[in-house]
Short mmCIF file of C-alpha atoms in Angstrom, two decimals:
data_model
loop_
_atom_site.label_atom_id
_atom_site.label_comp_id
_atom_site.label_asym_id
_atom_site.label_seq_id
_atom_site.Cartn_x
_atom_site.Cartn_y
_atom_site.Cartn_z
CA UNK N 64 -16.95 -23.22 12.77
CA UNK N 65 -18.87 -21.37 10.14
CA UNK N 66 -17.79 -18.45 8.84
CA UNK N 67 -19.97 -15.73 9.76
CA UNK N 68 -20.54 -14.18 6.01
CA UNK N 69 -20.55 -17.10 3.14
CA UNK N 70 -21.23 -16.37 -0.25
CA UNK N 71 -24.76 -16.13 -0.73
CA UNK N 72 -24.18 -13.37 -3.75
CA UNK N 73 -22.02 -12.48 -6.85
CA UNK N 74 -19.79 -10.14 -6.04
CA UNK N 75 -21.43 -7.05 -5.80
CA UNK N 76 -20.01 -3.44 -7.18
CA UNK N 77 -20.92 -0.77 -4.78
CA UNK N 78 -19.35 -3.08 -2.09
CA UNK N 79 -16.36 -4.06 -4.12
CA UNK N 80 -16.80 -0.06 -5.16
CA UNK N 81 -16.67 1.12 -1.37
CA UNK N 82 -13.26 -0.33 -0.45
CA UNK N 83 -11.55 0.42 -3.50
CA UNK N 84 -12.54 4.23 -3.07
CA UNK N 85 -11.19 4.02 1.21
CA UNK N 86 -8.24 1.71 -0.36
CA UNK N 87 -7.18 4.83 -2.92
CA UNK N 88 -7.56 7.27 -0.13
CA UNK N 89 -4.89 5.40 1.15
CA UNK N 90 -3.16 5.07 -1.53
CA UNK N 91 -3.02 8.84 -2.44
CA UNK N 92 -2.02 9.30 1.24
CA UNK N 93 1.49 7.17 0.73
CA UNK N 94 1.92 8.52 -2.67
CA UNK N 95 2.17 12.27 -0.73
CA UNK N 96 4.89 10.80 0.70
CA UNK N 97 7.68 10.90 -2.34
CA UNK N 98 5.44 13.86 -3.42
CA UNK N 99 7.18 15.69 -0.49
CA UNK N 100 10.99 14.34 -0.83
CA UNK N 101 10.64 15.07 -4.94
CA UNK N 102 9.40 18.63 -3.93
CA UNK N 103 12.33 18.59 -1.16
CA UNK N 104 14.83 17.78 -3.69
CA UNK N 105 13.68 19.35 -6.79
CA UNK N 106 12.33 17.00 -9.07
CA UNK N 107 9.75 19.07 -10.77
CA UNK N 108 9.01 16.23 -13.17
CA UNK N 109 8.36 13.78 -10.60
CA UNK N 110 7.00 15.72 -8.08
CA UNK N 111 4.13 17.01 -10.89
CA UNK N 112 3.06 13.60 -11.13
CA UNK N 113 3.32 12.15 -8.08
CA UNK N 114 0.74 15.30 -7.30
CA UNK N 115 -1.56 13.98 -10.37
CA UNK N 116 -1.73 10.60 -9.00
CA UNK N 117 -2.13 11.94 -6.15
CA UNK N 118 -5.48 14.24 -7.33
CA UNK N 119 -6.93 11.21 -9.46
CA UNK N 120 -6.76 9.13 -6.37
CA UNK N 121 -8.72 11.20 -4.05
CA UNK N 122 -11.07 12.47 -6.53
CA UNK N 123 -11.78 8.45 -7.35
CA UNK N 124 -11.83 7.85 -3.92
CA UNK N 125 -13.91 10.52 -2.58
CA UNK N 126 -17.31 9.54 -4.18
CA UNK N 127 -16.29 6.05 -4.08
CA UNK N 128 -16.31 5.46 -0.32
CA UNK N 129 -20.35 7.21 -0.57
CA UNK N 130 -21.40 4.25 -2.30
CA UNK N 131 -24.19 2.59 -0.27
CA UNK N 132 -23.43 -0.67 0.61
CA UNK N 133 -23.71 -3.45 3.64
CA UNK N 134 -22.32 -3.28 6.49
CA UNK N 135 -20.74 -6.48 5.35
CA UNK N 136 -18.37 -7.98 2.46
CA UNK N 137 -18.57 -11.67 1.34
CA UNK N 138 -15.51 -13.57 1.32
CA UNK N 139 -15.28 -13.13 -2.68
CA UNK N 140 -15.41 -9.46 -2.40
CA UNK N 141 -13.64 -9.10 0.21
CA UNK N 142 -10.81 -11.33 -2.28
CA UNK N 143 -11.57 -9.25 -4.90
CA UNK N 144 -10.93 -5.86 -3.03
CA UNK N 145 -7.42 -7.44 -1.51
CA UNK N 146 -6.45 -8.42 -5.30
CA UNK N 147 -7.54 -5.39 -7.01
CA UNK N 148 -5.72 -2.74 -4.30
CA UNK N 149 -1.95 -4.71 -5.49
CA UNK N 150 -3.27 -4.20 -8.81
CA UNK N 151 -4.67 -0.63 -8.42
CA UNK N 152 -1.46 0.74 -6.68
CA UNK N 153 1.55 -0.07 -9.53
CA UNK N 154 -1.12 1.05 -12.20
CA UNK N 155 -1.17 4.41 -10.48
CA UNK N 156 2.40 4.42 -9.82
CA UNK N 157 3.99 2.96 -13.31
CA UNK N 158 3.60 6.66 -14.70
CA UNK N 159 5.33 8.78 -12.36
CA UNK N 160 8.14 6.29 -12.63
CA UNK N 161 9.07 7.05 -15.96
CA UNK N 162 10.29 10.13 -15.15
CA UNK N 163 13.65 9.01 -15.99
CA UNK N 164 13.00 8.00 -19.54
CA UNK N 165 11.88 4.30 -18.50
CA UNK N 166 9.43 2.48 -20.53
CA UNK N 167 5.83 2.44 -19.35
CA UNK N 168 5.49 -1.03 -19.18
CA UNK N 169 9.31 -1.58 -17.32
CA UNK N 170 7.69 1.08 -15.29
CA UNK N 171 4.71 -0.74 -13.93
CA UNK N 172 6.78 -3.89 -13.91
CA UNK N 173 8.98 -1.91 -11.32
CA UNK N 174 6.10 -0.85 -9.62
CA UNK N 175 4.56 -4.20 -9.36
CA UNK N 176 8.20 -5.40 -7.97
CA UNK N 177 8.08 -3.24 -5.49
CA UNK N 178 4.76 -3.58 -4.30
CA UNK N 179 5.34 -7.12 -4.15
CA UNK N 180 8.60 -6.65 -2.43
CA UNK N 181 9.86 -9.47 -5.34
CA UNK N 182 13.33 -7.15 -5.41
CA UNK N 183 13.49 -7.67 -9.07
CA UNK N 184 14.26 -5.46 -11.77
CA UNK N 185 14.65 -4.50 -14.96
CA UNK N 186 17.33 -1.62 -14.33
CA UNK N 187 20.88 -2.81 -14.78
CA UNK N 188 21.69 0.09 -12.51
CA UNK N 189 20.31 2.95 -10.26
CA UNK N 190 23.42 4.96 -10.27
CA UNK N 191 22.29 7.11 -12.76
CA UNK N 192 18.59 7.35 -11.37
CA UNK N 193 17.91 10.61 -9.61
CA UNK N 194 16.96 10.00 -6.12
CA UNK N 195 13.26 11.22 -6.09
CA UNK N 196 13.19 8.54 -8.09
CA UNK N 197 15.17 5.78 -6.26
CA UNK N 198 13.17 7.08 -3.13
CA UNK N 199 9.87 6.36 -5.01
CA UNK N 200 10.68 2.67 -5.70
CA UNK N 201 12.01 1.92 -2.60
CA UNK N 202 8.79 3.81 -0.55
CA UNK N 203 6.96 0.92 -2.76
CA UNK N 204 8.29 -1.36 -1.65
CA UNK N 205 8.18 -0.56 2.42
CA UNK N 206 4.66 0.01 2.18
CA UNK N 207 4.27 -3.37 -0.28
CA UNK N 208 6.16 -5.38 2.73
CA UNK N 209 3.49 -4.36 5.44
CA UNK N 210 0.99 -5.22 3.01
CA UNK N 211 -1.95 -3.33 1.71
CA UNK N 212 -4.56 -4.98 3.40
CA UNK N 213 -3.06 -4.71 6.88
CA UNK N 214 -2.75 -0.42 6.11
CA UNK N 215 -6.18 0.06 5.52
CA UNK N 216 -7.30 -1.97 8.22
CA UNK N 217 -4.97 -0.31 10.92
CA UNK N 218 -5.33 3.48 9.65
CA UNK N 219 -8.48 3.37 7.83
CA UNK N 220 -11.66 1.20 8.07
CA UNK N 221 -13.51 0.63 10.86
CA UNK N 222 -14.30 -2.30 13.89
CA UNK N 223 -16.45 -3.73 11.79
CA UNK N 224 -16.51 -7.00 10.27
CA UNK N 225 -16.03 -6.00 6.93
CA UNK N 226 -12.53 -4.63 7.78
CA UNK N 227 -11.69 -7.63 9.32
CA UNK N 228 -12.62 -9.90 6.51
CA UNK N 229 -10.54 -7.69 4.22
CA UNK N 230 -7.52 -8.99 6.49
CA UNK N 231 -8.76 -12.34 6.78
CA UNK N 232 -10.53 -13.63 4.31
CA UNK N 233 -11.22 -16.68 5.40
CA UNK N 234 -11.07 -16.39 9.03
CA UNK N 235 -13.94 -17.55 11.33
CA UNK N 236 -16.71 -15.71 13.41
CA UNK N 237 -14.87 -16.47 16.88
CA UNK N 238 -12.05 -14.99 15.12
CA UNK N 239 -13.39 -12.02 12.94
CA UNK N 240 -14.94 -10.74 16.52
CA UNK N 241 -11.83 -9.77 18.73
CA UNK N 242 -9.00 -8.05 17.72
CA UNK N 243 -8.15 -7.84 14.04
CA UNK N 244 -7.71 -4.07 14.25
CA UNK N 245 -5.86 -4.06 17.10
CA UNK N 246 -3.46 -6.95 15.42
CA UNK N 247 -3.01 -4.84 12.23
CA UNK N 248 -2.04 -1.82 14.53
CA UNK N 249 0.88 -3.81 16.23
CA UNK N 250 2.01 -5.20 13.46
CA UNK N 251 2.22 -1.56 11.75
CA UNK N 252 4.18 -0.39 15.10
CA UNK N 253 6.60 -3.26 15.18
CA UNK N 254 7.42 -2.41 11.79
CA UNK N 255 7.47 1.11 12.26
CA UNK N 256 9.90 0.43 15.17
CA UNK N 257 12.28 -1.78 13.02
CA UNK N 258 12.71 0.82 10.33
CA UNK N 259 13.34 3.45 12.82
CA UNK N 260 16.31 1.30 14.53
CA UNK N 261 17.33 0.09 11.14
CA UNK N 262 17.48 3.59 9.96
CA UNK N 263 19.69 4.93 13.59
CA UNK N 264 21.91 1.72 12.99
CA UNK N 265 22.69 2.19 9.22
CA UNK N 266 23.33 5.78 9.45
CA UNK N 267 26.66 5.96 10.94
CA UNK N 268 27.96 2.78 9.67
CA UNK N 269 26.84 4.10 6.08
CA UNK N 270 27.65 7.75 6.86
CA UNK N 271 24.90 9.43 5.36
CA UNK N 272 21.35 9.30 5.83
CA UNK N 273 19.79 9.47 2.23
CA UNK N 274 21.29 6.29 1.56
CA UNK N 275 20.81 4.71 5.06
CA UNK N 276 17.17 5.14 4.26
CA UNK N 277 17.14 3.52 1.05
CA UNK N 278 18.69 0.59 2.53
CA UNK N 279 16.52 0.53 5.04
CA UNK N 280 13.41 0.75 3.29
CA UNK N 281 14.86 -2.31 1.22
CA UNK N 282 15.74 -4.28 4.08
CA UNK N 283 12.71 -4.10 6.50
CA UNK N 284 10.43 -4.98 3.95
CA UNK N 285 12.32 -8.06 2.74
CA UNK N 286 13.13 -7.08 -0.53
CA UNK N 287 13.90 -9.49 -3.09
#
């Protein structure tokens, strides 16, 4: 069948523009999430980053998502916008992880590792890592595992096609039509649901919860 938007342009910015700026609202939305456990366990240092990020992301994002643009994206932005958001989020992340006197560039490659949920590292241990910091690479990766793509479209972006060809690229009118949002909603509940048990079933057998979360942020995002 043919696919309901081919390429009849070159990529074009304010589109590419658009998605990126809803994709960083995202974006600064997770990152408020180790924001909060660094300010719970005092990590001043981390926590005054994290915040940063978190600013430079929604004041990107902000005018970014006024862009005018169509209604719809072409498969090659719509490939572009998907490749740039697993770029854009260890870029913005590398930083606040060398809080604990890592190199920038180990930094982003930990960031890029956990976005990827690869599980590999250059750390030869994590022992000595303060937990904000732990917390922050293993948040990474959790949200990494669901995937990007799959986020926005759940929490963020409309019915529209354009939504749904950022989760399918290549999918097909009859299927870009019925229920992409609705998909990306399940599958953000199922896995929602499987951290929550993993979380109730590691926390007695591990005895305490701090580290029964780690592992479970590892584990339900396939890690490594």
């Amino acid at each position: 069948m043919r696919a309901l938007y081919p390429i009849s342009y070159a990529v074009r910015l304010p589109v590419v523009g658009k998605y990126l700026g809803q994709l960083a609202l995202l974006l600064a939305a997770l990152t408020a999430v180790p924001l909060a456990v660094a300010l719970f366990l005092g990590e001043g240092g981390l926590a005054l980053r994290l915040a940063l990020v978190t600013a430079v992301l929604l004041a990107s994002g902000i005018p970014a998502i006024r862009l005018p643009a169509p209604a719809f994206i072409q498969e090659n932005e719509a490939f572009a916008v998907v490749g740039l958001a697993y770029l854009l989020a260890p870029v913005f992340m590398a930083w606040p992880l060398t809080v604990p006197g890592i190199p920038l560039l180990d930094a982003f490659f930990e960031a890029t590792s956990g976005i990827t949920t690869t599980g590999l590292s250059t750390l030869a241990s994590v022992e000595d890592k303060p937990p904000g910091f732990i917390f922050a690479r293993a948040w990474l990766q959790w949200y990494g595992g669901l995937g990007i793509a799959v986020l926005s479209v759940a929490l963020m972006m409309g019915h529209h096609v354009a939504a749904r060809r950022l989760f399918q690229p290549e999918a097909e009118e009859a299927t870009l039509v019925t229920t992409t949002r609705t998909h990306a909603r399940r599958v953000l509940l199922v896995y929602a649901i499987l951290t929550l048990l993993a979380f109730l079933i590691l926390w007695p057998a591990l005895g305490e919860a701090f580290p029964a979360l780690l592992h479970t942020l590892a584990a339900v995002s396939t890690g490594g």
